[in-house]
C-alpha cells in the first residue's frame, strides 16, 4: 500500500466537493425547472385548444387561447359528484337503519282475526224490515232557475237556426 499524501487527500476532497455540488446543483435545477419540463402536465390537442392533465392531482383542464393569452379552466369531475352522492345515500341508509332499530317492530302476522264486514261501508238505516227509505236531495230553486235559463236559451237558438235555414232554402227555390 502507498502512503496517503496531502496532494491525494486534497484531490479527493476537491472531487467529493465537486460531486456534491453537481448533485446539489441538479436538485436545485430540477426544483426550479418549469412543471412542464418535469412531466407534471400532459397536453393533448383538441379542436378548441389543448386538454391539460395534471399528473400529480389528476385534474383535467381545457386550455384555450383568447385575446389576452391562454386560459385554462378545470373540467368538472363527475367522479367527485358521484362520490358525494354515494356518501349522502350511505349516510341516509345508516340514519334509516338507526330509526328502524329504535322504533317498534311490526310483524306481518296479526294475532286477532280481521272483521268480516267492511269498516268503511256506511251502515244501512235501521227501520222496519219491509220498509226502506231512500233520500235523494232535491235541487235548490237557484239550481232549477239556472237549468231553465239554459234550456230557454238553447230553445231560442234552435228556433233562430231553423228560421235561417228556412229563409236560405226559400231564397234558392
CSV table of C-alpha atoms in Angstrom, one decimal:
chain,number,residue,atom,x,y,z
A,1,UNK,CA,0.0,0.0,0.0
A,2,UNK,CA,1.0,3.5,-0.7
A,3,UNK,CA,1.1,6.1,2.0
A,4,UNK,CA,-1.6,8.8,1.6
A,5,UNK,CA,0.0,12.2,1.0
A,6,UNK,CA,-1.6,15.6,1.1
A,7,UNK,CA,-2.0,16.0,-2.7
A,8,UNK,CA,-4.0,12.9,-2.9
A,9,UNK,CA,-6.1,13.9,0.0
A,10,UNK,CA,-6.8,17.4,-1.4
A,11,UNK,CA,-7.6,15.9,-4.8
A,12,UNK,CA,-10.2,13.5,-3.2
A,13,UNK,CA,-11.7,16.4,-1.2
A,14,UNK,CA,-12.0,18.5,-4.4
A,15,UNK,CA,-13.6,15.6,-6.2
A,16,UNK,CA,-16.1,15.0,-3.4
A,17,UNK,CA,-16.9,18.7,-3.2
A,18,UNK,CA,-17.4,18.8,-7.0
A,19,UNK,CA,-19.7,15.7,-6.9
A,20,UNK,CA,-21.7,17.2,-4.0
A,21,UNK,CA,-22.1,20.4,-5.9
A,22,UNK,CA,-23.1,18.6,-9.1
A,23,UNK,CA,-25.7,16.5,-7.3
A,24,UNK,CA,-27.0,19.6,-5.3
A,25,UNK,CA,-27.0,21.7,-8.4
A,26,UNK,CA,-29.0,19.1,-10.3
A,27,UNK,CA,-31.6,19.0,-7.4
A,28,UNK,CA,-31.7,22.8,-7.4
A,29,UNK,CA,-32.1,22.9,-11.2
A,30,UNK,CA,-34.8,20.2,-11.1
A,31,UNK,CA,-36.7,22.2,-8.5
A,32,UNK,CA,-36.5,25.5,-10.4
A,33,UNK,CA,-37.4,23.9,-13.8
A,34,UNK,CA,-40.9,24.6,-15.1
A,35,UNK,CA,-43.6,22.0,-14.3
A,36,UNK,CA,-44.0,21.1,-17.9
A,37,UNK,CA,-40.3,20.0,-18.1
A,38,UNK,CA,-40.8,17.6,-15.2
A,39,UNK,CA,-43.7,16.0,-16.8
A,40,UNK,CA,-46.3,17.3,-14.4
A,41,UNK,CA,-48.7,18.2,-17.2
A,42,UNK,CA,-49.7,16.1,-20.1
A,43,UNK,CA,-51.0,18.1,-23.0
A,44,UNK,CA,-53.3,16.8,-25.8
A,45,UNK,CA,-54.5,18.9,-28.7
A,46,UNK,CA,-58.3,19.2,-29.1
A,47,UNK,CA,-60.3,21.4,-31.6
A,48,UNK,CA,-60.9,24.1,-29.0
A,49,UNK,CA,-57.3,24.3,-27.8
A,50,UNK,CA,-55.4,21.9,-25.5
A,51,UNK,CA,-56.6,19.4,-22.9
A,52,UNK,CA,-54.2,19.5,-19.9
A,53,UNK,CA,-53.9,16.7,-17.4
A,54,UNK,CA,-52.1,17.4,-14.1
A,55,UNK,CA,-50.3,14.1,-13.4
A,56,UNK,CA,-49.9,15.0,-9.7
A,57,UNK,CA,-53.5,15.8,-8.8
A,58,UNK,CA,-55.4,14.2,-11.8
A,59,UNK,CA,-57.2,17.4,-12.5
A,60,UNK,CA,-58.2,17.8,-16.2
A,61,UNK,CA,-58.4,21.3,-17.7
A,62,UNK,CA,-59.2,22.7,-21.1
A,63,UNK,CA,-56.9,25.5,-22.2
A,64,UNK,CA,-58.0,27.9,-24.9
A,65,UNK,CA,-56.3,31.0,-26.5
A,66,UNK,CA,-58.2,34.2,-26.1
A,67,UNK,CA,-57.2,37.8,-26.9
A,68,UNK,CA,-55.1,38.2,-23.6
A,69,UNK,CA,-53.3,34.8,-23.9
A,70,UNK,CA,-54.0,31.3,-22.8
A,71,UNK,CA,-56.6,30.5,-20.2
A,72,UNK,CA,-57.2,27.1,-18.6
A,73,UNK,CA,-60.4,26.0,-16.9
A,74,UNK,CA,-60.9,22.9,-14.8
A,75,UNK,CA,-63.3,20.3,-16.3
A,76,UNK,CA,-66.0,19.3,-13.8
A,77,UNK,CA,-65.2,15.9,-12.3
A,78,UNK,CA,-68.1,13.5,-12.5
A,79,UNK,CA,-66.4,11.1,-10.1
A,80,UNK,CA,-66.4,13.8,-7.3
A,81,UNK,CA,-70.2,14.3,-7.8
A,82,UNK,CA,-70.8,10.6,-7.8
A,83,UNK,CA,-68.7,10.0,-4.6
A,84,UNK,CA,-70.6,12.8,-2.9
A,85,UNK,CA,-74.0,11.3,-3.8
A,86,UNK,CA,-72.8,7.8,-2.7
A,87,UNK,CA,-71.7,9.3,0.6
A,88,UNK,CA,-75.1,11.1,1.0
A,89,UNK,CA,-77.0,7.9,0.3
A,90,UNK,CA,-74.9,5.8,2.7
A,91,UNK,CA,-75.5,8.4,5.5
A,92,UNK,CA,-79.2,8.2,4.8
A,93,UNK,CA,-79.2,4.4,4.9
A,94,UNK,CA,-77.4,4.5,8.2
A,95,UNK,CA,-79.9,7.0,9.6
A,96,UNK,CA,-82.8,4.9,8.4
A,97,UNK,CA,-81.3,1.8,9.9
A,98,UNK,CA,-81.0,3.6,13.2
A,99,UNK,CA,-84.6,4.7,13.1
A,100,UNK,CA,-85.7,1.2,12.2
A,101,UNK,CA,-83.7,-0.3,15.1
A,102,UNK,CA,-85.0,2.3,17.6
A,103,UNK,CA,-88.7,2.1,16.5
A,104,UNK,CA,-91.2,-0.5,17.4
A,105,UNK,CA,-91.1,-3.7,15.4
A,106,UNK,CA,-94.0,-4.6,13.3
A,107,UNK,CA,-94.5,-8.2,12.1
A,108,UNK,CA,-96.6,-9.3,9.2
A,109,UNK,CA,-98.8,-11.6,11.2
A,110,UNK,CA,-101.7,-10.3,13.3
A,111,UNK,CA,-103.0,-12.3,16.3
A,112,UNK,CA,-106.6,-11.0,16.0
A,113,UNK,CA,-108.8,-12.1,13.2
A,114,UNK,CA,-110.0,-9.3,10.8
A,115,UNK,CA,-113.7,-8.4,10.8
A,116,UNK,CA,-115.8,-10.0,8.1
A,117,UNK,CA,-117.5,-6.7,7.2
A,118,UNK,CA,-116.1,-3.6,5.6
A,119,UNK,CA,-115.5,-0.9,8.3
A,120,UNK,CA,-115.6,1.9,5.7
A,121,UNK,CA,-119.1,0.9,4.4
A,122,UNK,CA,-121.9,3.1,5.7
A,123,UNK,CA,-124.3,1.4,8.0
A,124,UNK,CA,-127.8,1.0,6.5
A,125,UNK,CA,-130.6,2.9,8.2
A,126,UNK,CA,-132.5,0.6,10.5
A,127,UNK,CA,-136.2,0.6,10.2
A,128,UNK,CA,-139.0,-1.9,9.6
A,129,UNK,CA,-137.9,-5.0,7.7
A,130,UNK,CA,-140.1,-4.3,4.7
A,131,UNK,CA,-139.7,-0.5,4.7
A,132,UNK,CA,-136.7,1.1,3.1
A,133,UNK,CA,-136.2,4.8,2.8
A,134,UNK,CA,-134.1,6.4,0.1
A,135,UNK,CA,-133.4,10.0,0.4
A,136,UNK,CA,-132.4,12.0,-2.6
A,137,UNK,CA,-131.5,15.6,-2.1
A,138,UNK,CA,-133.6,17.8,-4.3
A,139,UNK,CA,-132.0,20.7,-6.2
A,140,UNK,CA,-132.4,24.2,-4.8
A,141,UNK,CA,-134.6,26.9,-6.5
A,142,UNK,CA,-131.4,28.5,-7.7
A,143,UNK,CA,-130.3,25.3,-9.5
A,144,UNK,CA,-133.7,24.9,-11.1
A,145,UNK,CA,-133.6,28.6,-12.4
A,146,UNK,CA,-130.2,28.0,-13.9
A,147,UNK,CA,-131.3,24.9,-15.7
A,148,UNK,CA,-134.5,26.7,-17.0
A,149,UNK,CA,-132.4,29.7,-18.2
A,150,UNK,CA,-130.1,27.3,-20.1
A,151,UNK,CA,-133.0,25.4,-21.7
A,152,UNK,CA,-134.6,28.7,-22.7
A,153,UNK,CA,-131.5,30.0,-24.5
A,154,UNK,CA,-130.9,26.7,-26.2
A,155,UNK,CA,-134.5,26.6,-27.5
A,156,UNK,CA,-134.4,30.2,-28.8
A,157,UNK,CA,-131.1,29.4,-30.6
A,158,UNK,CA,-132.6,26.3,-32.2
A,159,UNK,CA,-135.7,28.3,-33.4
A,160,UNK,CA,-133.4,31.0,-34.8
A,161,UNK,CA,-131.3,28.5,-36.6
A,162,UNK,CA,-134.4,26.8,-38.1
A,163,UNK,CA,-135.7,30.2,-39.3
A,164,UNK,CA,-132.4,31.0,-41.0
A,165,UNK,CA,-132.3,27.6,-42.8
A,166,UNK,CA,-135.9,28.1,-43.9
A,167,UNK,CA,-135.0,31.6,-45.4
A,168,UNK,CA,-132.0,30.2,-47.1
A,169,UNK,CA,-134.0,27.3,-48.7
A,170,UNK,CA,-136.8,29.7,-49.8
A,171,UNK,CA,-134.3,32.1,-51.4
A,172,UNK,CA,-132.8,29.3,-53.5
A,173,UNK,CA,-136.0,28.0,-54.9
